[in-house]
Amino acid sequence: MRVPLSWLKDFVKLDLSNEALADLLTLAGLEVDKVEPTSFNFKGVLVG
């Protein structure tokens, strides 16, 4: 299941890196398969 980090932040104050959070979730018994970014940084794009 994919869970956006923003959903977790709605319920819990998180002062951790994504990797540290993934490690803690794994230690709690929730297997984290991978962490992947969902936003892209576009520069120099012209539309129109």
CSV table of N, CA and C in Angstrom, one decimal:
chain,number,residue,atom,x,y,z
A,1,MET,N,0.8,-1.2,0.0
A,1,MET,CA,0.0,0.0,0.0
A,1,MET,C,0.9,1.2,0.0
A,2,ARG,N,0.6,2.2,-0.8
A,2,ARG,CA,1.3,3.5,-0.8
A,2,ARG,C,0.6,4.4,0.1
A,3,VAL,N,1.4,5.1,1.0
A,3,VAL,CA,0.9,6.0,1.9
A,3,VAL,C,1.8,7.3,1.8
A,4,PRO,N,1.1,8.4,1.4
A,4,PRO,CA,1.9,9.7,1.3
A,4,PRO,C,2.3,10.2,2.7
A,5,LEU,N,3.5,10.7,2.7
A,5,LEU,CA,4.0,11.3,4.0
A,5,LEU,C,3.1,12.3,4.5
A,6,SER,N,2.4,13.1,3.7
A,6,SER,CA,1.5,14.1,4.1
A,6,SER,C,0.3,13.5,4.9
A,7,TRP,N,-0.1,12.3,4.6
A,7,TRP,CA,-1.2,11.7,5.4
A,7,TRP,C,-0.7,11.4,6.8
A,8,LEU,N,0.5,10.9,7.0
A,8,LEU,CA,1.1,10.6,8.3
A,8,LEU,C,1.3,11.9,9.1
A,9,LYS,N,1.7,13.0,8.4
A,9,LYS,CA,1.9,14.3,9.1
A,9,LYS,C,0.5,14.9,9.6
A,10,ASP,N,-0.6,14.5,9.0
A,10,ASP,CA,-1.9,15.0,9.4
A,10,ASP,C,-2.2,14.4,10.8
A,11,PHE,N,-1.6,13.3,11.2
A,11,PHE,CA,-2.0,12.6,12.5
A,11,PHE,C,-0.8,12.7,13.5
A,12,VAL,N,0.4,12.8,13.0
A,12,VAL,CA,1.6,12.7,13.9
A,12,VAL,C,2.6,13.8,13.5
A,13,LYS,N,3.1,14.5,14.6
A,13,LYS,CA,4.2,15.5,14.3
A,13,LYS,C,5.5,14.7,14.0
A,14,LEU,N,6.0,14.9,12.8
A,14,LEU,CA,7.2,14.1,12.4
A,14,LEU,C,8.4,15.0,12.2
A,15,ASP,N,9.4,14.8,13.0
A,15,ASP,CA,10.7,15.5,12.9
A,15,ASP,C,11.8,14.6,12.5
A,16,LEU,N,11.5,13.7,11.5
A,16,LEU,CA,12.4,12.6,11.1
A,16,LEU,C,12.6,12.7,9.6
A,17,SER,N,13.8,12.2,9.2
A,17,SER,CA,14.0,12.1,7.7
A,17,SER,C,13.1,10.9,7.2
A,18,ASN,N,12.9,10.9,5.9
A,18,ASN,CA,12.1,9.8,5.4
A,18,ASN,C,12.7,8.4,5.6
A,19,GLU,N,14.0,8.3,5.6
A,19,GLU,CA,14.7,7.1,5.8
A,19,GLU,C,14.5,6.7,7.3
A,20,ALA,N,14.7,7.6,8.2
A,20,ALA,CA,14.5,7.3,9.6
A,20,ALA,C,13.1,6.8,9.9
A,21,LEU,N,12.1,7.5,9.3
A,21,LEU,CA,10.8,7.1,9.5
A,21,LEU,C,10.5,5.7,9.0
A,22,ALA,N,11.1,5.4,7.8
A,22,ALA,CA,10.9,4.0,7.3
A,22,ALA,C,11.5,3.0,8.2
A,23,ASP,N,12.7,3.3,8.8
A,23,ASP,CA,13.3,2.4,9.7
A,23,ASP,C,12.4,2.1,11.0
A,24,LEU,N,11.8,3.2,11.5
A,24,LEU,CA,11.0,3.1,12.7
A,24,LEU,C,9.7,2.3,12.4
A,25,LEU,N,9.1,2.5,11.2
A,25,LEU,CA,7.9,1.8,10.8
A,25,LEU,C,8.3,0.3,10.6
A,26,THR,N,9.4,0.0,10.1
A,26,THR,CA,9.9,-1.4,9.9
A,26,THR,C,10.1,-2.1,11.3
A,27,LEU,N,10.7,-1.3,12.2
A,27,LEU,CA,10.9,-1.9,13.6
A,27,LEU,C,9.5,-2.1,14.3
A,28,ALA,N,8.5,-1.3,13.9
A,28,ALA,CA,7.2,-1.5,14.5
A,28,ALA,C,6.4,-2.6,13.9
A,29,GLY,N,7.0,-3.3,12.9
A,29,GLY,CA,6.3,-4.4,12.2
A,29,GLY,C,5.6,-4.1,10.9
A,30,LEU,N,5.8,-2.9,10.4
A,30,LEU,CA,5.2,-2.5,9.2
A,30,LEU,C,6.3,-2.4,8.1
A,31,GLU,N,6.3,-3.4,7.2
A,31,GLU,CA,7.4,-3.5,6.3
A,31,GLU,C,7.4,-2.3,5.3
A,32,VAL,N,8.5,-1.6,5.1
A,32,VAL,CA,8.6,-0.6,4.1
A,32,VAL,C,9.5,-1.1,3.0
A,33,ASP,N,8.9,-1.3,1.9
A,33,ASP,CA,9.6,-1.8,0.7
A,33,ASP,C,10.5,-0.8,0.1
A,34,LYS,N,10.0,0.4,-0.1
A,34,LYS,CA,10.8,1.5,-0.7
A,34,LYS,C,10.2,2.8,-0.4
A,35,VAL,N,11.1,3.8,-0.4
A,35,VAL,CA,10.6,5.2,-0.3
A,35,VAL,C,10.9,5.9,-1.6
A,36,GLU,N,9.9,6.5,-2.2
A,36,GLU,CA,10.1,7.2,-3.5
A,36,GLU,C,9.5,8.5,-3.5
A,37,PRO,N,10.2,9.5,-4.1
A,37,PRO,CA,9.6,10.8,-4.2
A,37,PRO,C,8.4,10.9,-5.2
A,38,THR,N,7.5,11.7,-5.0
A,38,THR,CA,6.3,11.8,-5.9
A,38,THR,C,6.2,13.1,-6.6
A,39,SER,N,7.1,14.1,-6.2
A,39,SER,CA,7.1,15.4,-6.9
A,39,SER,C,8.3,15.5,-7.7
A,40,PHE,N,8.2,16.3,-8.8
A,40,PHE,CA,9.4,16.5,-9.7
A,40,PHE,C,9.7,18.0,-9.7
A,41,ASN,N,11.0,18.2,-9.9
A,41,ASN,CA,11.4,19.6,-10.0
A,41,ASN,C,11.7,20.0,-11.5
A,42,PHE,N,10.8,20.7,-12.1
A,42,PHE,CA,10.9,21.1,-13.5
A,42,PHE,C,11.5,22.4,-13.5
A,43,LYS,N,12.5,22.6,-14.4
A,43,LYS,CA,13.1,23.9,-14.6
A,43,LYS,C,13.2,24.2,-16.1
A,44,GLY,N,12.9,25.4,-16.5
A,44,GLY,CA,13.0,25.8,-17.9
A,44,GLY,C,11.8,25.2,-18.7
A,45,VAL,N,10.7,24.9,-18.2
A,45,VAL,CA,9.6,24.3,-18.9
A,45,VAL,C,8.7,25.5,-19.3
A,46,LEU,N,8.3,25.5,-20.6
A,46,LEU,CA,7.4,26.5,-21.1
A,46,LEU,C,6.2,25.9,-21.7
A,47,VAL,N,5.1,26.2,-21.3
A,47,VAL,CA,3.8,25.6,-21.8
A,47,VAL,C,3.0,26.8,-22.4
A,48,GLY,N,2.5,26.5,-23.6
A,48,GLY,CA,1.6,27.5,-24.2
A,48,GLY,C,1.9,27.9,-25.6
